[in-house]
Short mmCIF file of C-alpha atoms in Angstrom, two decimals:
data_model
loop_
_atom_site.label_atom_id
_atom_site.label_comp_id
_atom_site.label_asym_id
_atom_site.label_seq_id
_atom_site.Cartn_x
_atom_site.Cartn_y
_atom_site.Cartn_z
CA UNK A 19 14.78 -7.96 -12.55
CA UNK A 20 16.61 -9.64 -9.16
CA UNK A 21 17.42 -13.68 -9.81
CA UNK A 22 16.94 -14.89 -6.12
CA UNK A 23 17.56 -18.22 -7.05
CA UNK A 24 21.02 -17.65 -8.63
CA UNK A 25 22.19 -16.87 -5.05
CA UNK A 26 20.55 -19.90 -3.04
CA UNK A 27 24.67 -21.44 -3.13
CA UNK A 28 25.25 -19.16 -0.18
CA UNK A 29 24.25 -20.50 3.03
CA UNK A 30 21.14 -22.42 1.15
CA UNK A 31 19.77 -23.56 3.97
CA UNK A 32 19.64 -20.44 6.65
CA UNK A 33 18.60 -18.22 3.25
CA UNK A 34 15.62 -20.98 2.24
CA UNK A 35 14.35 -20.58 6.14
CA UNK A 36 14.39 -16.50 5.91
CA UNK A 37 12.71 -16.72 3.07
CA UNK A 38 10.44 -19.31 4.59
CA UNK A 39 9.70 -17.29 7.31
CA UNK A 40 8.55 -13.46 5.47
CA UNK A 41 6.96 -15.55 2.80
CA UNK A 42 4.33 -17.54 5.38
CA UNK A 43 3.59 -14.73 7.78
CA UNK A 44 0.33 -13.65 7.51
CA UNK A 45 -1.32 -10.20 8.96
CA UNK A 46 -5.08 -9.23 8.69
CA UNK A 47 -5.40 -6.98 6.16
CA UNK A 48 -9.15 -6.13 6.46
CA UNK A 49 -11.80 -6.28 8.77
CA UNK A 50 -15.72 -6.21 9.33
CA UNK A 51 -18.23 -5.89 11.52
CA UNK A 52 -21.52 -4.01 12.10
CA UNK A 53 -23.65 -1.82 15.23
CA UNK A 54 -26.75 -0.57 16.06
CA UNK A 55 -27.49 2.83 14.62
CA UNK A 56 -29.21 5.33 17.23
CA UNK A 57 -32.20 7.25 16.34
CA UNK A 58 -30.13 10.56 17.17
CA UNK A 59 -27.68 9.24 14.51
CA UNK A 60 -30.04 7.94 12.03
CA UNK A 61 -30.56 11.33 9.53
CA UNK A 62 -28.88 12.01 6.53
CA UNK A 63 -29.30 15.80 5.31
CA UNK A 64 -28.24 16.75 1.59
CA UNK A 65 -28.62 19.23 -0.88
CA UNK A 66 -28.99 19.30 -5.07
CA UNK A 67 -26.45 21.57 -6.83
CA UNK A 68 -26.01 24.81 -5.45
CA UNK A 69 -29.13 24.76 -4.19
CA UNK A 70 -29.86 26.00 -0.50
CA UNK A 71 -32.85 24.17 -0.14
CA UNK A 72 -31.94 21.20 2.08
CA UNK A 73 -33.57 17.80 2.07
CA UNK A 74 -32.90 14.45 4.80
CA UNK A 75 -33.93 11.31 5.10
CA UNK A 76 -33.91 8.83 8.35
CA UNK A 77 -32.63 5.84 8.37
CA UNK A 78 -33.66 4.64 11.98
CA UNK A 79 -37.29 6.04 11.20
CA UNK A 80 -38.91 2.19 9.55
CA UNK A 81 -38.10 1.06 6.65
CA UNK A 82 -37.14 3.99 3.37
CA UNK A 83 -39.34 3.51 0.67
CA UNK A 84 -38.07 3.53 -3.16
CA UNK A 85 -39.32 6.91 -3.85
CA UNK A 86 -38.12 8.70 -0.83
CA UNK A 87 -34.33 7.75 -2.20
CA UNK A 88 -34.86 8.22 -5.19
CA UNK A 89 -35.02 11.74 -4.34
CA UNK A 90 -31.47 11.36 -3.00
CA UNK A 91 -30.42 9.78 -6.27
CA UNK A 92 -32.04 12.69 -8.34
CA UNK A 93 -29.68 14.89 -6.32
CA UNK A 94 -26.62 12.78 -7.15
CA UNK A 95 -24.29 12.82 -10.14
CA UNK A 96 -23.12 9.86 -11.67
CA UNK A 97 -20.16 8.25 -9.86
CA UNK A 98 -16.99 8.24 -12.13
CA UNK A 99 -13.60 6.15 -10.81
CA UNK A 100 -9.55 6.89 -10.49
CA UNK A 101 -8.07 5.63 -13.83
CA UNK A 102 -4.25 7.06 -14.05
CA UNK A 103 -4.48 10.77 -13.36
CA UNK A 104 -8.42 11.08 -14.36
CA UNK A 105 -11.24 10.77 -13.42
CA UNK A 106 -13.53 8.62 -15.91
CA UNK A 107 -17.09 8.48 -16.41
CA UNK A 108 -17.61 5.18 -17.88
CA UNK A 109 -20.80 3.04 -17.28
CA UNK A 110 -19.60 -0.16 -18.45
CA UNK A 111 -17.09 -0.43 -15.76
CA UNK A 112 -18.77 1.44 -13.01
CA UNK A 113 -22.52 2.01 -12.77
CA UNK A 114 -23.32 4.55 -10.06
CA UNK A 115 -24.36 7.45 -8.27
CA UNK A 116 -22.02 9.68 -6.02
CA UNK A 117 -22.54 12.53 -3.59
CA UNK A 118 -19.70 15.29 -2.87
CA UNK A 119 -19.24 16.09 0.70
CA UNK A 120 -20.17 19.92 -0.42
CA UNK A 121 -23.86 18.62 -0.92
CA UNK A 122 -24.45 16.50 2.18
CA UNK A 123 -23.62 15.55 6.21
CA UNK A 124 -24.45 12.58 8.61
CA UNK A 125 -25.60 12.39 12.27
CA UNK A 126 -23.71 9.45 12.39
CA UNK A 127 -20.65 10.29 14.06
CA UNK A 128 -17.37 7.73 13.13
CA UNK A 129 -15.65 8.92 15.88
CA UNK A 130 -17.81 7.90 18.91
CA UNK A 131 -18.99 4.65 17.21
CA UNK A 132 -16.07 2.84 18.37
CA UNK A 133 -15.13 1.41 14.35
CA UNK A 134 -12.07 3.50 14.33
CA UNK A 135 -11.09 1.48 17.72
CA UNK A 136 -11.84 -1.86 15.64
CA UNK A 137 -10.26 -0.96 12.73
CA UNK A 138 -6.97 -0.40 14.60
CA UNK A 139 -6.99 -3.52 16.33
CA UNK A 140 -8.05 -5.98 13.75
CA UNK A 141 -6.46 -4.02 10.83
CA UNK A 142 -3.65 -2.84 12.16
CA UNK A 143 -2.82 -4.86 14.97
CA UNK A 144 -0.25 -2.44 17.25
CA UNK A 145 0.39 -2.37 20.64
CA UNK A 146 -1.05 1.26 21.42
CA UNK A 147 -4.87 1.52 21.57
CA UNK A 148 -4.54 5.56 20.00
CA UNK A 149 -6.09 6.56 17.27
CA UNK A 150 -3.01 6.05 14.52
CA UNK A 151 -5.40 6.59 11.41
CA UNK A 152 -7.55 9.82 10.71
CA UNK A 153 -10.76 8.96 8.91
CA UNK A 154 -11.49 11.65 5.95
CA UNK A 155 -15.29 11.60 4.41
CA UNK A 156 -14.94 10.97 0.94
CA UNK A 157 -17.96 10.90 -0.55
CA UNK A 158 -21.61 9.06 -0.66
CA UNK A 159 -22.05 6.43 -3.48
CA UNK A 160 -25.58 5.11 -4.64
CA UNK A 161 -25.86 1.56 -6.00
CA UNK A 162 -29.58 1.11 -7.55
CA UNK A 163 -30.84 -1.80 -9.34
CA UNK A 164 -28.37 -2.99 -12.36
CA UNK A 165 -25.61 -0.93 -10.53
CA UNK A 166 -21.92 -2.44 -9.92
CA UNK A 167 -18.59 -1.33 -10.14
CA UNK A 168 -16.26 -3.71 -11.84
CA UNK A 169 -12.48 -4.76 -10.05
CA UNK A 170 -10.74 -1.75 -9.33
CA UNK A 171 -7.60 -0.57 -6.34
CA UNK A 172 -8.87 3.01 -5.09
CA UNK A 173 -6.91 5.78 -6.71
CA UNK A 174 -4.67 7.26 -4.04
CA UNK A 175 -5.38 10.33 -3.87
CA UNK A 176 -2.88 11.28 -0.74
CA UNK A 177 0.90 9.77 0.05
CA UNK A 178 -0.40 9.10 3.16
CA UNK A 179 -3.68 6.35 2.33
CA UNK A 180 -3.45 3.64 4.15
CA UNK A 181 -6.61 1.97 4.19
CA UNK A 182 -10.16 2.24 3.13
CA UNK A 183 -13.16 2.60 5.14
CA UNK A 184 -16.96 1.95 3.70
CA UNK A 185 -19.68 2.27 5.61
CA UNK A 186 -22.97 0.20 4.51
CA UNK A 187 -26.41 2.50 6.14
CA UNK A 188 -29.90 0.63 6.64
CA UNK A 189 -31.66 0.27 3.49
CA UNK A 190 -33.76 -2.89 1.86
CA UNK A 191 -31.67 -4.25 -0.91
CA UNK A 192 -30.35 -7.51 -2.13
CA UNK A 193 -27.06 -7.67 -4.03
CA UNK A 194 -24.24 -5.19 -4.36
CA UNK A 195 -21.67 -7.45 -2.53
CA UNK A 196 -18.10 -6.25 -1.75
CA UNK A 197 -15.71 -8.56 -2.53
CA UNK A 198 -12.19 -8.31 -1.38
CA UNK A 199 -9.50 -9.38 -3.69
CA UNK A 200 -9.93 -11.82 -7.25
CA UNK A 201 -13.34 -12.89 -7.22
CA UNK A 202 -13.63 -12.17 -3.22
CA UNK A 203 -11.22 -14.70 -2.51
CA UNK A 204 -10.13 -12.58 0.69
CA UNK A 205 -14.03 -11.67 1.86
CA UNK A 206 -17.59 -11.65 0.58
CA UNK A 207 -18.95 -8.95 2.13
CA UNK A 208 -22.88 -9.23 1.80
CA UNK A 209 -24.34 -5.94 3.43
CA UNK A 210 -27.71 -7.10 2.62
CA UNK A 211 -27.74 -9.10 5.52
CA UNK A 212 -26.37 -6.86 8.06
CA UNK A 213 -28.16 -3.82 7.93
CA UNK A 214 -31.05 -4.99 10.03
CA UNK A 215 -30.87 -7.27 13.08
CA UNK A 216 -32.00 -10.63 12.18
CA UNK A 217 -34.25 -10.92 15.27
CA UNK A 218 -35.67 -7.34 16.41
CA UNK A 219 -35.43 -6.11 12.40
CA UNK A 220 -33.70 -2.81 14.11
CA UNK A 221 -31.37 -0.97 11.73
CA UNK A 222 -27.64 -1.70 11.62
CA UNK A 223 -24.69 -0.19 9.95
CA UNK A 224 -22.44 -2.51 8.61
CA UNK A 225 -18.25 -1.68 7.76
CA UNK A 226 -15.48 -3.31 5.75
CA UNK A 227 -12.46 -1.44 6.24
CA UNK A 228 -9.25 -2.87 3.78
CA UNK A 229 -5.79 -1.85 2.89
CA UNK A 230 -5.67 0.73 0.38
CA UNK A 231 -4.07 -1.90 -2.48
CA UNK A 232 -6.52 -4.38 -2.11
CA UNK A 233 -8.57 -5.12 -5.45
CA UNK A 234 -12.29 -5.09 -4.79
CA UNK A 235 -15.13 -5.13 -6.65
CA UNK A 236 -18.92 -4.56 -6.26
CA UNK A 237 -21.39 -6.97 -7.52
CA UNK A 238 -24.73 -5.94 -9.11
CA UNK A 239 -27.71 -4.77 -7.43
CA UNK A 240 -30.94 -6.97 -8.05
CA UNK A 241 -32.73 -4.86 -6.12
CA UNK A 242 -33.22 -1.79 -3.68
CA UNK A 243 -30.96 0.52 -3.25
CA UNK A 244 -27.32 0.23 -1.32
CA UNK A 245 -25.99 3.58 0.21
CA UNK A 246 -22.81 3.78 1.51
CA UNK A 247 -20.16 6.79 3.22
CA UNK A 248 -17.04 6.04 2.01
CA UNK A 249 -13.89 7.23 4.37
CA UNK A 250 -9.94 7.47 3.35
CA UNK A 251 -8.03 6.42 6.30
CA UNK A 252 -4.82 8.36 6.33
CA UNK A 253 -2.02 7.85 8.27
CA UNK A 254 -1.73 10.43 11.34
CA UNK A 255 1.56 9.54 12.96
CA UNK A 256 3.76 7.68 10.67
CA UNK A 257 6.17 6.22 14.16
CA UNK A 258 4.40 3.12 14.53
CA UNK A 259 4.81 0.60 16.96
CA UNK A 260 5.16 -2.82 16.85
CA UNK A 261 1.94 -5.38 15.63
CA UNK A 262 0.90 -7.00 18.40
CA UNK A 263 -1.31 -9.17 16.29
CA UNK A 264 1.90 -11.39 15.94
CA UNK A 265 3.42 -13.09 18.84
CA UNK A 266 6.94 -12.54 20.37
CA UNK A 267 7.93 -15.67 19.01
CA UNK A 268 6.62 -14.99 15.69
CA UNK A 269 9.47 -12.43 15.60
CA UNK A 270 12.33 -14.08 17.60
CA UNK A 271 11.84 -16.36 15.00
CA UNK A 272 12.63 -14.10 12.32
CA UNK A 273 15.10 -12.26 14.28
CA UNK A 274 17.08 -15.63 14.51
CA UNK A 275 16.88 -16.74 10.95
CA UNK A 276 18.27 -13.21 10.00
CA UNK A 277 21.14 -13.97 12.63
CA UNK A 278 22.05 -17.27 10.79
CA UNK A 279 21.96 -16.06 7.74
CA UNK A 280 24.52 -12.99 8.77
CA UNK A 281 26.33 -14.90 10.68
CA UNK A 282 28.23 -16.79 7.53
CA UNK A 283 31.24 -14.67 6.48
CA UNK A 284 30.75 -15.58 3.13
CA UNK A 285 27.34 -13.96 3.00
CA UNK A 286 27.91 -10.61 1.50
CA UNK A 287 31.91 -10.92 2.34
CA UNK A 288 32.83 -7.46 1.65
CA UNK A 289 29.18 -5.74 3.21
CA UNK A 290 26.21 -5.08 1.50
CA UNK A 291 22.61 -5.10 1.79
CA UNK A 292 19.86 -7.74 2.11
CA UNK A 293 16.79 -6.92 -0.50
CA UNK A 294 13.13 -7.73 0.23
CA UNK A 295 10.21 -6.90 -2.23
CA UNK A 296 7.76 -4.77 -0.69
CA UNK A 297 4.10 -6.64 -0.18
CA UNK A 298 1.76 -3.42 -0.22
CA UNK A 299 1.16 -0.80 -2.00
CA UNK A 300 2.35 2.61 -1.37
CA UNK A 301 1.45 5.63 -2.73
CA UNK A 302 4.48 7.42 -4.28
CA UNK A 303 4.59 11.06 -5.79
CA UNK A 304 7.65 11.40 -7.21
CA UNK A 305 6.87 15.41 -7.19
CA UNK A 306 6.42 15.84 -3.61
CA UNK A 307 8.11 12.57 -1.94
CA UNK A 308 11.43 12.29 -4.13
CA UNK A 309 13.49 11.27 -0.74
CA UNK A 310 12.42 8.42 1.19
CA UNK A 311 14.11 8.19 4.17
CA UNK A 312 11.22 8.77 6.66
CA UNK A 313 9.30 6.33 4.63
CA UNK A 314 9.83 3.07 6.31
CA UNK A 315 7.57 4.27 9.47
CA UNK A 316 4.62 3.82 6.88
CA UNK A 317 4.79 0.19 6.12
CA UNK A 318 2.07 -2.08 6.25
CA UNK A 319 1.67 -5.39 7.82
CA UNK A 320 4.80 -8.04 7.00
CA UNK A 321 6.67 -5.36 5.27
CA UNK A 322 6.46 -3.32 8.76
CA UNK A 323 7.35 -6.80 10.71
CA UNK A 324 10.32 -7.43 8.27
CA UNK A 325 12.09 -3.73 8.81
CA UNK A 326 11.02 -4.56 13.17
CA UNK A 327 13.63 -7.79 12.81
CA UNK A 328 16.01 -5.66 10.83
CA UNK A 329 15.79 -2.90 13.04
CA UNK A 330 16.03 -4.61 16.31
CA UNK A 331 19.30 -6.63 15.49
CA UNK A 332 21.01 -4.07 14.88
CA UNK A 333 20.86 -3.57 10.81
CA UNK A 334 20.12 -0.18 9.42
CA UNK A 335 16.78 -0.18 7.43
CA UNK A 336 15.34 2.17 4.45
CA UNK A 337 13.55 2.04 1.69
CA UNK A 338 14.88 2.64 -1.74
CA UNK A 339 13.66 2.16 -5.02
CA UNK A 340 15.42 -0.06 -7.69
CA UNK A 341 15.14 0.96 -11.38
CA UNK A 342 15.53 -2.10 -14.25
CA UNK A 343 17.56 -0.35 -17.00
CA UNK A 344 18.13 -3.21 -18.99
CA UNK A 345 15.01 -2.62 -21.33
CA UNK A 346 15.80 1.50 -21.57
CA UNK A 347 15.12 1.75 -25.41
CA UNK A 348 17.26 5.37 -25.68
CA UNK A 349 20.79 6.30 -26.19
CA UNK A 350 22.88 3.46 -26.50
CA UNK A 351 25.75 3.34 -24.22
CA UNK A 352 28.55 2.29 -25.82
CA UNK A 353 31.05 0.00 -23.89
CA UNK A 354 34.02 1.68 -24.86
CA UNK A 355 33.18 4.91 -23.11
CA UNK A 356 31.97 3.90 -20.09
CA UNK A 357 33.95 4.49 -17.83
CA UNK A 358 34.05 1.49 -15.56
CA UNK A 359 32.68 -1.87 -16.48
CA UNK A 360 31.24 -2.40 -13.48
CA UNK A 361 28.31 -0.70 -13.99
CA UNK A 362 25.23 -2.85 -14.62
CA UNK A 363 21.82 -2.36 -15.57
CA UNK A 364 19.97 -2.18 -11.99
CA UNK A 365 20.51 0.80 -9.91
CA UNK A 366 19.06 1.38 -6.60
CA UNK A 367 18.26 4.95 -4.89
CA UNK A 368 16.89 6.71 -1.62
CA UNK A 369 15.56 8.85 -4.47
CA UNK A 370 12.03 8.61 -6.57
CA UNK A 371 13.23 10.30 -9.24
CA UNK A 372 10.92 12.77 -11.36
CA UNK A 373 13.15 11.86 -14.32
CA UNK A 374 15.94 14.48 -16.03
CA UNK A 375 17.50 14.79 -19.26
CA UNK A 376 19.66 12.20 -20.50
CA UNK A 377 22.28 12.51 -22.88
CA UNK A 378 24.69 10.28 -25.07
CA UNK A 379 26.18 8.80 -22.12
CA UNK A 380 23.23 6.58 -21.10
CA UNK A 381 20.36 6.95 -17.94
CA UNK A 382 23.78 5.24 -15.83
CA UNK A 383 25.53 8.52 -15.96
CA UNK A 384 22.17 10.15 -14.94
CA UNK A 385 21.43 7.61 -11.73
CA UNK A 386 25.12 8.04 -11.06
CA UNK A 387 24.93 11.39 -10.57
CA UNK A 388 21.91 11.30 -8.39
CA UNK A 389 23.59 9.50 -5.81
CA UNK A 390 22.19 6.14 -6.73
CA UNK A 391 24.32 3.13 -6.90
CA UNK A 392 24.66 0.13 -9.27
CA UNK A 393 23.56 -3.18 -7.61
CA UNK A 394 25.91 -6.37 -7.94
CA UNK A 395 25.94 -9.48 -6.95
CA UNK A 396 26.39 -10.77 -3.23
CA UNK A 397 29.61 -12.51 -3.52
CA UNK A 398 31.39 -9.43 -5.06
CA UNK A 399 35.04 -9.35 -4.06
CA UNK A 400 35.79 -6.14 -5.49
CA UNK A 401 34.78 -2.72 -3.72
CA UNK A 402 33.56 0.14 -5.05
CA UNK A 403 31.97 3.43 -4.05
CA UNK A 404 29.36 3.40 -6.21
CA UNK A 405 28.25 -0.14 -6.39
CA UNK A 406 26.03 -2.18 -3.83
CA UNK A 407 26.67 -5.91 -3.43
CA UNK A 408 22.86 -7.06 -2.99
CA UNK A 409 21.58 -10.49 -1.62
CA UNK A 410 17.33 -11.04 -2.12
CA UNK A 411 15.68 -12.69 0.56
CA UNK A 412 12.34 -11.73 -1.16
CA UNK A 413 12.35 -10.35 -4.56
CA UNK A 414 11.11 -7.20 -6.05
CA UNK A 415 7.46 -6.90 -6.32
CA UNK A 416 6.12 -4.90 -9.90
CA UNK A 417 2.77 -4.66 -7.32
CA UNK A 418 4.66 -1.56 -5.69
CA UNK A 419 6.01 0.38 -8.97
CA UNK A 420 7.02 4.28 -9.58
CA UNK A 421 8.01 5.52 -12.67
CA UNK A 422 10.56 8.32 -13.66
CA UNK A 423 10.20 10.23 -16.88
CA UNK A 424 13.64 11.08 -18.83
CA UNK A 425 13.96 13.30 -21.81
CA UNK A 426 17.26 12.21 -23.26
CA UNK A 427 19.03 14.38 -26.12
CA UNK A 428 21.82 13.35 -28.87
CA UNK A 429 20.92 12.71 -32.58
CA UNK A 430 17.50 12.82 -31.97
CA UNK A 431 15.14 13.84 -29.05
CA UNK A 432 12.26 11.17 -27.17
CA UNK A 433 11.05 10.37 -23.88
CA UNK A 434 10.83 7.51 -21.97
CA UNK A 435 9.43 6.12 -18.90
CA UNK A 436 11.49 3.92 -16.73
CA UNK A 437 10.15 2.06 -14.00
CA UNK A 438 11.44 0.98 -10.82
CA UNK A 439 10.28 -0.98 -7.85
CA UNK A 440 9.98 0.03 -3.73
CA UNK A 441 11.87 -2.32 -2.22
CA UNK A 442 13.30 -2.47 1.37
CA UNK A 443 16.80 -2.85 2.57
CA UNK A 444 18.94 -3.23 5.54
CA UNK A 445 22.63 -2.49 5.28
CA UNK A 446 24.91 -5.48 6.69
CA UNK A 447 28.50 -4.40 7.68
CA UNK A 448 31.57 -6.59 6.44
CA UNK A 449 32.26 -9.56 8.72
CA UNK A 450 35.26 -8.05 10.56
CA UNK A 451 32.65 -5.41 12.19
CA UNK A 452 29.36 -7.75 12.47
CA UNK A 453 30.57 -9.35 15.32
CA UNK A 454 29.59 -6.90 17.65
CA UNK A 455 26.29 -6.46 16.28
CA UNK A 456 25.53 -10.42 16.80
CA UNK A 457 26.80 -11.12 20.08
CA UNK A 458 24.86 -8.28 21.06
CA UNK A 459 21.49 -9.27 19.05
CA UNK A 460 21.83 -13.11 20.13
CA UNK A 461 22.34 -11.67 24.05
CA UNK A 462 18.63 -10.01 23.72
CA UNK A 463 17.25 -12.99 22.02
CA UNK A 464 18.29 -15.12 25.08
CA UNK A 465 18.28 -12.28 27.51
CA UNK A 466 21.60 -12.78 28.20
CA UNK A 467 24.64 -10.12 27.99
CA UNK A 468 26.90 -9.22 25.26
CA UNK A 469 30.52 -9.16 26.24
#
C-alpha cells in the first residue's frame, strides 16, 4: 500500500539510519525454562462429563504408566483449533485430546512457582518486577502416539492476549516438540528431555511461554503420552513501563536518529506524521474496540520501544489503522463528482471501523465522514483539513490486519470487505513550531538545558 522507497530523496541518509535502527532491534519474544515439581503439587484431579465421580493421577508419585492415562484420555474430548470464528474439529491438521477447565484442577499452583516472575523478565523485559500479565487456565491438551498439531497462531480469544503460556507435566514420552516460528526457526522446544532431571530422574515441569502471534507447531508423538496446561496471558495493566531488556543507549540512539531526521525543514514541511508498520500482532474487535486511543499502552516489544522514542521527544503517539481502497471492487466513484481531487485511495483512522453502508459516492465519502483522513505524500505543499501528509520509516505490515464490512447501495446491492492495517504514528508539528520541541529533546539527550 505505502511506497517507502519513493520518499528516500528526503534527508536519505538520517531516514536510511531510522530505519536502520527499528529494523535491527531485537527483543526476546519467548522464553523457557523448567523446576522441580513438589510432591504437594504433583496431583491432577478430573472428572468425565457431568459426572461427579472424580478421578487423579500423581505426577511426582514414580513414573505414570500407559493405562493409568489413558484413563485421563478416555475422559477427554477430542481437541479442535481457532480457524476464523470456529472452532474446527479436523484430524488432519490437529490430532488431539483436550480437557475443559469444568472437568479438571491442578495442585500445581502458577502463581507461587515463580514462572510468572520469569516470564516477565525474559519475555517482557520492563523495569518493574509486578506482576503485569494475569495467567488464565485454558485448558489441558493430550498428545498420544501419532498425535501433532500442524502450524497454527492461537485464536485470540480476548483483546487483551498477549502471550501464551504452556506448561509441559512429568510424563515418559519422546516426540511432540514445540517449535516456535517456520520450522522452529525461533526455538525447538523438546519437553521430552526436561521433564525429569537428568541425574536424580526426579520429575520436572518444563514451560515455553511466546507472544501470542507467534506461529508454532507441534511435532508428532512417537511415543508416550505429552500432557500439557495451557495458560492465556492477558494483559492486567495496559501502562507499561519502559523494557529494560534494552540499554539506555539502545534508545538514545533511536531518540537521536528521530531528532535528525525532524530536524530537516523539508521533512514533512507543512507537518504531518511519521508511519511505522506494527511488528506484532494485536487482537482487534472492531465490535467492542472501534476507538484506539488507549491502545498504544499494549504494544509489544520494538513496537512498544518505537512509540518510548516518540513519546519521550516530545511527538504525540497513537495508533491508527490505514485502509487500502485502491482495490474496493463497489461503486465507482466518478471523478467528476468528487468533490476535491485530493482525495486518494489510502485513508487512515483512530477508528476500527465495523463497516456502514456505502452509497454512489464511493467508501471516501464514508471514511470522510468518520473522521478519518486521506493520507498524502510527505512533501505536500498544500494544506488541508482532511488530508495527512505521511512519511514511512517502516512500512505497513498485512501481519497486523482488521477488516471492515460495507454494504454499499445504488443500482445494485453487495458487500465487501475492506482491509486495513494497525500501524503507529507520531504527529510532527510544522518546522516553525518544532524548534522548541528539539532544543528541548537534544537538552535531555545531553543532560543539558533547553533555553
Amino acid at each position: 500500500m505505502s511506497d517507502t522507497s519513493s520518499q528516500l530523496s528526503v534527508s536519505t541518509s538520517a531516514l536510511e539510519e531510522l530505519q536502520a535502527k527499528v529494523q535491527s532491534l531485537v527483543v526476546p519474544n519467548f522464553c523457557t525454562g523448567m523446576l522441580p515439581l513438589e510432591t504437594s503439587e504433583g496431583k491432577l484431579f478430573y472428572c468425565k462429563g457431568g459426572s461427579s465421580d472424580a478421578s487423579f493421577l500423581s505426577f511426582t508419585d514414580g513414573v505414570l504408566q500407559g493405562g493409568d492415562i489413558q484413563k485421563l484420555v478416555e475422559a477427554c474430548q477430542q481437541a479442535t483449533f481457532g480457524r476464523g470464528n470456529q472452532d474446527v474439529l479436523d484430524e488432519s491438521y490437529r490430532k488431539a485430546w483436550k480437557l475443559d477447565t469444568t472437568h479438571f484442577a491442578v495442585q500445581f499452583d502458577l502463581a507461587r512457582s515463580g514462572i510468572m516472575e520469569t516470564v516477565h523478565d525474559q519475555l517482557l523485559h520492563y523495569e518493574e518486577n509486578t506482576l503485569k500479565l494475569e495467567p488464565q487456565l485454558y485448558k489441558l491438551n493430550i498428545y498420544g502416539p501419532g498425535s501433532f498439531f500442524k502450524p497454527h497462531i492461537d485464536t485470540p480469544r480476548s483483546e487483551k492476549l498477549f502471550a501464551s503460556l504452556v506448561v509441559v507435566l512429568p510424563t515418559t514420552h519422546t516426540g511432540g516438540n514445540l517449535l516456535l516460528d517456520k520450522d522452529g526457526s525461533l526455538f525447538n522446544f523438546d519437553s521430552s528431555k526436561l521433564v525429569f532431571h537428568p541425574e536424580t530422574k526426579a520429575p520436572q515441569i518444563a514451560f515455553a511461554a511466546f507472544f501470542s502471534d507467534i506461529e508454532h507447531e507441534v511435532l508428532p508423538v512417537e511415543d508416550g503420552y505429552r500432557i500439557t496446561l495451557t495458560y492465556n496471558l492477558h494483559l492486567a495493566d495496559t501502562d507499561l513501563p519502559i523494557p529494560k531488556a534494552l540499554s539506555c543507549d539502545t534508545l538514545t540512539s533511536l531518540k537521536s536518529a528521530l531528532l535528525d531526521l525532524i530536524s530537516d525543514p523539508k521533512v514533512l514541511p507543512n507537518g504531518g506524521a511519521l508511519g511505522f508498520g506494527l511488528l506484532y500482532q494485536y487482537p482487534i474487535n472492531p465490535k467492542f474496540q472501534k476507538d484506539l486511543v488507549k491502545f498504544a499502552g499494549a504494544l509489544k516489544g520494538n513496537d512498544a520501544l518505537v512509540r518510548t522514542a516518540c513519546s519521550s521527544i516530545g511527538l504525540k503517539v497513537a495508533v491508527k489503522v490505514v485502509y487500502d481502497l485502491e482495490d474496493a471492487d463497489g461503486p465507482e466513484e466518478d471523478d467528476e463528482d468528487r468533490e476535491e481531487e485530493y482525495l486518494g485511495s489510502d485513508w487512515i483512522s483512530d477508528t476500527v471501523h465495523p463497516g456502514g453502508e456505502v452509497y454512489d459516492d464511493g467508501f471516501s465519502s464514508a471514511f470522510k465522514y468518520d473522521g478519518a483522513k486521506a493520507i498524502r505524500g510527505y512533501s505536500a505543499t498544500e494544506k488541508h483539513k482532511d488530508t495527512l501528509p505521511m512519511l514511512w520509516v517502516t512500512p505497513e505490515s498485512s501481519m497486523v490486519p482488521t477488516e471492515a464490512a460495507f454494504a454499499a447501495y445504488g443500482n445494485e446491492h453487495w458487500v465487501k470487505h475492506i482491509y486495513g492495517n494497525l500501524v503507529l504514528t507520531a504527529q510532527v508539528p510544522p518546522p516553525q513550531k518544532r524548534e522548541k520541541l528539539l532544543r528541548k529533546a537534544r537538552a535531555s539527550l545531553t543532560g543539558g538545558v533547553a533555553s
